[in-house]
Amino acid sequence: MTNGVTMIESSAPVPFYRQVGDEAEVFRAAARRGSPVLLKGPTGCGKTRFVEAMAHELGRELITVAGHEDMTSADLVGRFLLKGGETVWVDGPLTRAVRTGGICYLDEIVEARQDTTVVIHPLADHRRELPIDRLGATLKAAPGFQLVISYNPGYQSVLKSIKESTRQRFIAIELGFPPPAVETEIVAHEAGVDVDTARTLVTIGDAIRNIDGSPLREASSTRMLILAGGLVAEGLSLRRAVQSAIVEALTDDHDIIRALGELVDALLPRP
Amino acid sequence: MTNGVTMIESSAPVPFYRQVGDEAEVFRAAARRGSPVLLKGPTGCGKTRFVEAMAHELGRELITVAGHEDMTSADLVGRFLLKGGETVWVDGPLTRAVRTGGICYLDEIVEARQDTTVVIHPLADHRRELPIDRLGATLKAAPGFQLVISYNPGYQSVLKSIKESTRQRFIAIELGFPPPAVETEIVAHEAGVDVDTARTLVTIGDAIRNIDGSPLREASSTRMLILAGGLVAEGLSLRRAVQSAIVEALTDDHDIIRALGELVDALLPRP
Amino acid sequence: MTNGVTMIESSAPVPFYRQVGDEAEVFRAAARRGSPVLLKGPTGCGKTRFVEAMAHELGRELITVAGHEDMTSADLVGRFLLKGGETVWVDGPLTRAVRTGGICYLDEIVEARQDTTVVIHPLADHRRELPIDRLGATLKAAPGFQLVISYNPGYQSVLKSIKESTRQRFIAIELGFPPPAVETEIVAHEAGVDVDTARTLVTIGDAIRNIDGSPLREASSTRMLILAGGLVAEGLSLRRAVQSAIVEALTDDHDIIRALGELVDALLPRP
Amino acid sequence: MTNGVTMIESSAPVPFYRQVGDEAEVFRAAARRGSPVLLKGPTGCGKTRFVEAMAHELGRELITVAGHEDMTSADLVGRFLLKGGETVWVDGPLTRAVRTGGICYLDEIVEARQDTTVVIHPLADHRRELPIDRLGATLKAAPGFQLVISYNPGYQSVLKSIKESTRQRFIAIELGFPPPAVETEIVAHEAGVDVDTARTLVTIGDAIRNIDGSPLREASSTRMLILAGGLVAEGLSLRRAVQSAIVEALTDDHDIIRALGELVDALLPRP
Amino acid sequence: MTNGVTMIESSAPVPFYRQVGDEAEVFRAAARRGSPVLLKGPTGCGKTRFVEAMAHELGRELITVAGHEDMTSADLVGRFLLKGGETVWVDGPLTRAVRTGGICYLDEIVEARQDTTVVIHPLADHRRELPIDRLGATLKAAPGFQLVISYNPGYQSVLKSIKESTRQRFIAIELGFPPPAVETEIVAHEAGVDVDTARTLVTIGDAIRNIDGSPLREASSTRMLILAGGLVAEGLSLRRAVQSAIVEALTDDHDIIRALGELVDALLPRP
Amino acid sequence: MTNGVTMIESSAPVPFYRQVGDEAEVFRAAARRGSPVLLKGPTGCGKTRFVEAMAHELGRELITVAGHEDMTSADLVGRFLLKGGETVWVDGPLTRAVRTGGICYLDEIVEARQDTTVVIHPLADHRRELPIDRLGATLKAAPGFQLVISYNPGYQSVLKSIKESTRQRFIAIELGFPPPAVETEIVAHEAGVDVDTARTLVTIGDAIRNIDGSPLREASSTRMLILAGGLVAEGLSLRRAVQSAIVEALTDDHDIIRALGELVDALLPRP
């Protein structure tokens, strides 16, 4: 089994992130305090990039874990594995971060079952410790250890939500899509297209986000604009790129696809 | 357990595929970019053939996995097996594609549980890596690796749908049934019948697809026309072949079977 | 665990089967083509006998598997078993048929979970192969291999139905109860009773099948008529035999039992 | 795990059973034919005793298995167990009966899941064989082997019922409570009380069974009358014995307990 | 896993139990007969104490098992455990009682799944035997073995109830709260308080039990009165003791807590 | 697997706890008696701190276990683990407390399944023993052992509630948020801010708790006020700290966030 765990070495290049509000100040204050952080915001708005940038600035290892329905507490903490006739304990990603003083980023943790989230409680309050029953040991978190969890409030439901007793242990930071000028800079840089193309893509993305009473479950994210830009960089027309990376990716409903297509046509530059 | 995984050697004969729109251009652009692709379209319209053709053209190994309700992330990534008293790691199909730089085609991935799809997230964005917790390792995808997933929008439901956070990482391409001339060529070639027979089958298939307010859950697909053609090639009458390979296969409702039969009778050539 | 798998040696005596329509011609054409066959029809109408007869005629081994809710793909494909300290791979019935080129008959497959049916997809189209992940191997089906699945359309429901993407890979053949003359011959032969007794039983069975707005979930099948005949051959009166093998077996409702009893009384020969 | 399996040696004393109708004739005819039997009737009416008596008369071993929700096919067929470092196959009760030619009595089989009942299909038709996938073997049932299943039609529900395709393989026999004279003889014999006491108990039992629009889920069974008789034989008053073994056992509703008590009082002999 | 199994040595001191009606006579008659007993009554009324007292009087070992939702038949019967590389059979509590002729008391058995209760059927009728499939053995119950089960009729629901076919094998005895004089004696003895304090507690308990249309799910039990008495014996005021051990323990609803408090205030002795 | 088990050595510094009512007197009386205690109160009001303080005062080890949906009785009692080819029994946290005479604090036990709570029954009444089936042993609790369970009545639901038969074995103590003066002292001490800042935070927290018909699921807890104070101590403005640690942590609803923000603005000191 894998948890979608990713480790970023501090020797990696500086992650490309553009600050929008005071999110970095709040994160730094929480980090100095060792307080856990809860990131809220829509899919593809840059939550992961923000954590990568903060980890880089603070010189901490970042261990990312993608939450899912079947994640168990053992997926976070570790388990005994049979290796060559021996049972060997293998640390999970949370335990590794606790030992090394890194940042453990639990992405979309709301997807996991509650037994998985309860395991972080003693790490998320004044105790800062991780009891590992199977080892008969309780680990004190190394200095620098910090928990970060994220979720998309638009996905919250009665069935899937963070327990209040979990949530109130965290400093909450809300992120949104960046303002047009910043988003244009990001799209141009990440997709490798000129600023004009990037600006057109941002204009289209913004227009879709601002549709009154939109029937879409999600809006066009920064990530989608970058994907569309990438297709343009590979030689597709802007119209075709937007169709595949944004319109068809957002919905399967043919009526909505047609309406979005007309919206896009109206925003494309006249040749 | 098996996942319906199929590997196609690049030494296989050229797959028979006839392009309909600009689907190949978009696929090639995404492939150059390493961007993952989402294929949408009805059952039996040729999605699998399209991927086979693209893999052949690009000179990449194609590894196909059929999604199902009970598929776990281990079915994709791999697991430890006991062999001769030893525990041996066996790569799953996704891991094989990541190592060798092939195309991993996840067919009807919407059937799988979400923990199975979450595992592809770090492979489907700028990271292009596959963390394997059990091995304590993170694999960088080899150049050429590409993810392709497919599904049938007609099957989508509230319970079974691709997560928005998965979907928006993909370039979406919609496929439909080919136009009559192309479909006639395909049926004649695949079933081994003459063009007249193929044309009659395509006319019947088209008529069924265009029934107003059709009570059928699925329409007569290209695959069904080929199956009917095959029965004709084996000596059955056209009427009997259509009855078994199309009409009876589409429905169990006796009233609909009768109505479809009358529609077919009206379209058969007068002897 | 067992799957109700039955193998019929080709050395067995010729199965007793009487053809009703052109079902054998269609089956033979599909067999020459290697196309999979879907048998539809009510319980006890002779689907199993038909497949036994075709397998005998074609000189192929028949491997029958009874579908059920808890059947897994491993039940079809095989699994590793611990034998004397060794892990040994044991082929499942589907794999045995794939290796030896036999007919694999999946009876009431609609009962199985969908992951079990998805496993037959690559065997049911042009690929004709069975990938076995656990062995890291993909088996090409031996010549002669053919898939046959059956189900009773009367049992279909929203929850339990064959996936459209499975169904449209099959040549569909519908079977019903045989006409009176044929059914009389079958009952006399199988139960070991004289033709008059058999004819009376067939008359009773037919009358029950043709009750207007019947409250019964299933009609009196050929199999039931044979069971009743068997009791007569053992010395019970015709009335008592029909009561136990047909009336009481069809329902527990005392009002319906009484009504069926009156119907039977009216059809019994006057002594 | 245990299945409530009970074996009765043929050397046991003659089971005490009093025939009511022609149930024994039908059973004997089915036994000569090797046809499986389905016993229907209320709890405690003597179904188990009837099978015990028939097994004794026919000189066959009787193996009884009590069905329950979690019964698996392995509980019937057998499994590999680890014994002293060796894996040893242990026959389940059904397999033992198949090998030795005994009667396998599946009590309240409707409680079991359908995969458990499907396993008996090839044993319940002309094939009379038990495929054991795990052993890679198919057992032919020894002469004398017979399947008997029982259930209480009053418990049938949409969720729990015997599949039609299972049910129609059986000869059905309905049993009820015996007529008063026979039941009095049974109660006197089994409880060890005089005939007058037994007759009073039977009168009480009958009165409860015949309450118009009874709110009770089950009626007072022969088994309950015997239990009450036993308490009388141990020195309790008839009134107290009926209260504990019948009234309080039938219901927890205080109003119904009071009403039943008044009914009982009216039927007790005046001292 | 543990089942809350408790064994009471016959050398333990005489359990403190005060008889209320003729419950001991009925129990003794059933014990002489070997008939199983079903105890009905509210939580905390003394069911466990009653069985302890009877076991002591009869000189039998008492083995108590607390039923719960996840209890399996193996929890009662036993299982193979790995000990030092050997598989060793470990008797469950039911099997121990069967071997030694003790009383097996299944407390709140209605909580267990039905497969757990079905296992006691052959022990609860004339057969008095326990088949242990895994051992391939059937144990005859030693003389003195007796089954006792208990439940609280107030908890019965459609989902959780004793199967009729289980229930009708038992002699039923209903227990209630003892009359005031007896209950006062019990509270004084068990809590170690003077008779006046005990009488006040019993008066309060009685008043709460007799509230018209009480919104409480359970009434104040004898056990609660003893707990309150215990706090008084430790120096708390009677008011505070009743608040913690009775009022706050009965409900979380602040309105009901206030109303119960007023009721208690009115019943406390004037200082 | 881990259970969030935390052990506090008695050598730890005195926990910071300020008594509000007579909760300590009741706890001490229950402790002298060995009676189990049930703590009720909202999340973050100081239940854990209260138990830590009582354990310290009584000189007992405190073992804390966080309840969750998937907790099993083995998580509390212990299990056999494979270590270096040997099976070794490892005590669970409950068993450790039973052996050493410590306080076992089951936090939010209402989250666990009922089989987990049933296991504490014999420890929670006069028996004070823990039967461990797997060891074939019954442990008598060491002197000093005490069970404490907690839950938040606001979370109670029909599906998740403590069984009445569990609940009535406990002395219940209700805790609430401390009065303003005490809460101000706590916030200043724990967050390391001056009294004025702490008082403002308490005023804000109180105002949010007292909103008429509040749409919030939980109120601003003492814990949240401390987190906000911590951000102020790290240099953030009071307004920003309250926004992240209280407002954004309490809700995702933008309208409520705005309303709470206005409430906070009105309560901040004018500069």
mmCIF file of C-alpha atoms in Angstrom, chain A residues 22-23 25-26 29-30 32-33 35 40 72-74 77-78 80 86-87 113-115 118-119 121-122 125-127 129 131-134 138 151 153 156 161 163-165 167-174, chain F residues 1-6 43-44 49 52 64 66-70 75 79 81-84 93 96 108 111 155 190-191 217-218 221 223-224 227 230-231 233-234 236 240 244-245 248-252 254:
data_model
loop_
_atom_site.group_PDB
_atom_site.id
_atom_site.type_symbol
_atom_site.label_atom_id
_atom_site.label_comp_id
_atom_site.label_asym_id
_atom_site.label_seq_id
_atom_site.Cartn_x
_atom_site.Cartn_y
_atom_site.Cartn_z
ATOM 1 C CA ASP A 22 -0.660 37.668 4.998
ATOM 2 C CA GLU A 23 -0.781 33.865 4.854
ATOM 3 C CA GLU A 25 3.085 35.768 8.379
ATOM 4 C CA VAL A 26 0.443 33.641 10.088
ATOM 5 C CA ALA A 29 3.976 32.637 13.742
ATOM 6 C CA ALA A 30 2.329 29.218 14.044
ATOM 7 C CA ARG A 32 7.556 29.408 15.778
ATOM 8 C CA ARG A 33 4.893 28.337 18.259
ATOM 9 C CA SER A 35 1.065 25.142 16.466
ATOM 10 C CA LYS A 40 -8.627 25.872 3.584
ATOM 11 C CA THR A 72 -5.638 3.811 8.403
ATOM 12 C CA SER A 73 -3.695 5.123 11.341
ATOM 13 C CA ALA A 74 -1.011 2.536 10.507
ATOM 14 C CA VAL A 77 2.332 5.820 12.048
ATOM 15 C CA GLY A 78 3.957 2.688 10.653
ATOM 16 C CA PHE A 80 5.603 -4.252 11.249
ATOM 17 C CA GLU A 86 12.179 -11.052 10.279
ATOM 18 C CA THR A 87 9.489 -8.691 11.458
ATOM 19 C CA ARG A 113 -11.590 7.893 8.501
ATOM 20 C CA GLN A 114 -11.746 9.454 11.909
ATOM 21 C CA ASP A 115 -9.500 6.900 13.562
ATOM 22 C CA VAL A 118 -7.666 10.968 16.145
ATOM 23 C CA VAL A 119 -4.104 9.691 16.060
ATOM 24 C CA HIS A 121 -4.553 14.672 18.636
ATOM 25 C CA PRO A 122 -1.679 14.303 21.122
ATOM 26 C CA ASP A 125 -1.941 20.057 21.465
ATOM 27 C CA HIS A 126 0.480 20.971 24.262
ATOM 28 C CA ARG A 127 1.659 17.369 24.526
ATOM 29 C CA GLU A 129 3.890 13.496 21.369
ATOM 30 C CA PRO A 131 2.229 7.276 21.292
ATOM 31 C CA ILE A 132 3.016 4.126 19.279
ATOM 32 C CA ASP A 133 1.194 1.336 20.963
ATOM 33 C CA ARG A 134 2.771 -1.420 18.905
ATOM 34 C CA THR A 138 5.745 7.423 23.078
ATOM 35 C CA TYR A 151 -9.078 20.520 2.851
ATOM 36 C CA PRO A 153 -14.570 23.478 2.313
ATOM 37 C CA GLN A 156 -17.370 19.183 3.288
ATOM 38 C CA SER A 161 -16.006 16.576 7.944
ATOM 39 C CA LYS A 163 -14.244 16.463 13.943
ATOM 40 C CA GLU A 164 -14.675 19.640 15.971
ATOM 41 C CA SER A 165 -12.312 18.275 18.571
ATOM 42 C CA ARG A 167 -10.326 21.175 14.142
ATOM 43 C CA GLN A 168 -10.119 23.392 17.184
ATOM 44 C CA ARG A 169 -6.506 22.431 17.779
ATOM 45 C CA PHE A 170 -5.427 24.187 14.551
ATOM 46 C CA ILE A 171 -4.617 27.692 13.358
ATOM 47 C CA ALA A 172 -6.801 28.122 10.261
ATOM 48 C CA ILE A 173 -5.609 29.918 7.103
ATOM 49 C CA GLU A 174 -7.874 30.389 4.116
ATOM 50 C CA MET F 1 -1.833 0.652 15.092
ATOM 51 C CA THR F 2 -1.784 3.274 17.796
ATOM 52 C CA ASN F 3 -4.541 4.374 20.091
ATOM 53 C CA GLY F 4 -3.346 7.790 20.952
ATOM 54 C CA VAL F 5 -2.268 6.348 24.294
ATOM 55 C CA THR F 6 -0.335 8.774 26.496
ATOM 56 C CA THR F 43 -14.583 20.062 23.706
ATOM 57 C CA GLY F 44 -11.651 22.094 24.945
ATOM 58 C CA ARG F 49 -6.307 18.823 32.308
ATOM 59 C CA GLU F 52 -4.097 15.143 34.782
ATOM 60 C CA THR F 64 -4.893 8.265 28.324
ATOM 61 C CA ALA F 66 -8.374 8.467 22.637
ATOM 62 C CA GLY F 67 -11.510 6.640 21.476
ATOM 63 C CA HIS F 68 -12.265 6.260 17.790
ATOM 64 C CA GLU F 69 -14.640 4.352 15.568
ATOM 65 C CA ASP F 70 -12.298 1.536 14.756
ATOM 66 C CA ASP F 75 -6.586 -2.043 21.394
ATOM 67 C CA ARG F 79 -2.685 -8.685 21.690
ATOM 68 C CA LEU F 81 2.511 -9.801 18.330
ATOM 69 C CA LEU F 82 5.088 -11.590 16.253
ATOM 70 C CA LYS F 83 8.560 -10.511 17.349
ATOM 71 C CA GLY F 84 11.622 -12.292 16.023
ATOM 72 C CA PRO F 93 -3.137 0.432 27.937
ATOM 73 C CA ARG F 96 -1.217 -1.815 32.040
ATOM 74 C CA GLU F 108 -14.342 10.338 23.872
ATOM 75 C CA GLU F 111 -16.651 7.048 19.518
ATOM 76 C CA TYR F 155 -22.070 14.906 20.135
ATOM 77 C CA GLU F 190 -0.778 29.165 29.028
ATOM 78 C CA ALA F 191 -0.365 31.563 26.088
ATOM 79 C CA ARG F 217 -21.682 23.470 16.139
ATOM 80 C CA GLU F 218 -19.181 24.230 18.885
ATOM 81 C CA SER F 221 -13.263 26.918 23.759
ATOM 82 C CA ARG F 223 -8.170 25.952 24.122
ATOM 83 C CA MET F 224 -8.906 28.265 21.182
ATOM 84 C CA LEU F 227 -4.060 29.341 20.665
ATOM 85 C CA GLY F 230 -0.055 32.269 21.409
ATOM 86 C CA LEU F 231 -0.188 33.974 18.008
ATOM 87 C CA ALA F 233 2.760 36.356 21.757
ATOM 88 C CA GLU F 234 4.477 35.616 18.423
ATOM 89 C CA LEU F 236 0.539 38.933 15.221
ATOM 90 C CA ARG F 240 -5.425 38.561 12.991
ATOM 91 C CA SER F 244 -7.073 32.451 12.442
ATOM 92 C CA ALA F 245 -7.310 30.713 15.801
ATOM 93 C CA GLU F 248 -11.725 30.641 10.717
ATOM 94 C CA ALA F 249 -11.298 27.597 12.954
ATOM 95 C CA LEU F 250 -14.949 27.676 14.018
ATOM 96 C CA THR F 251 -16.572 27.762 10.590
ATOM 97 C CA ASP F 252 -16.117 27.756 6.807
ATOM 98 C CA HIS F 254 -18.353 33.124 4.708
#
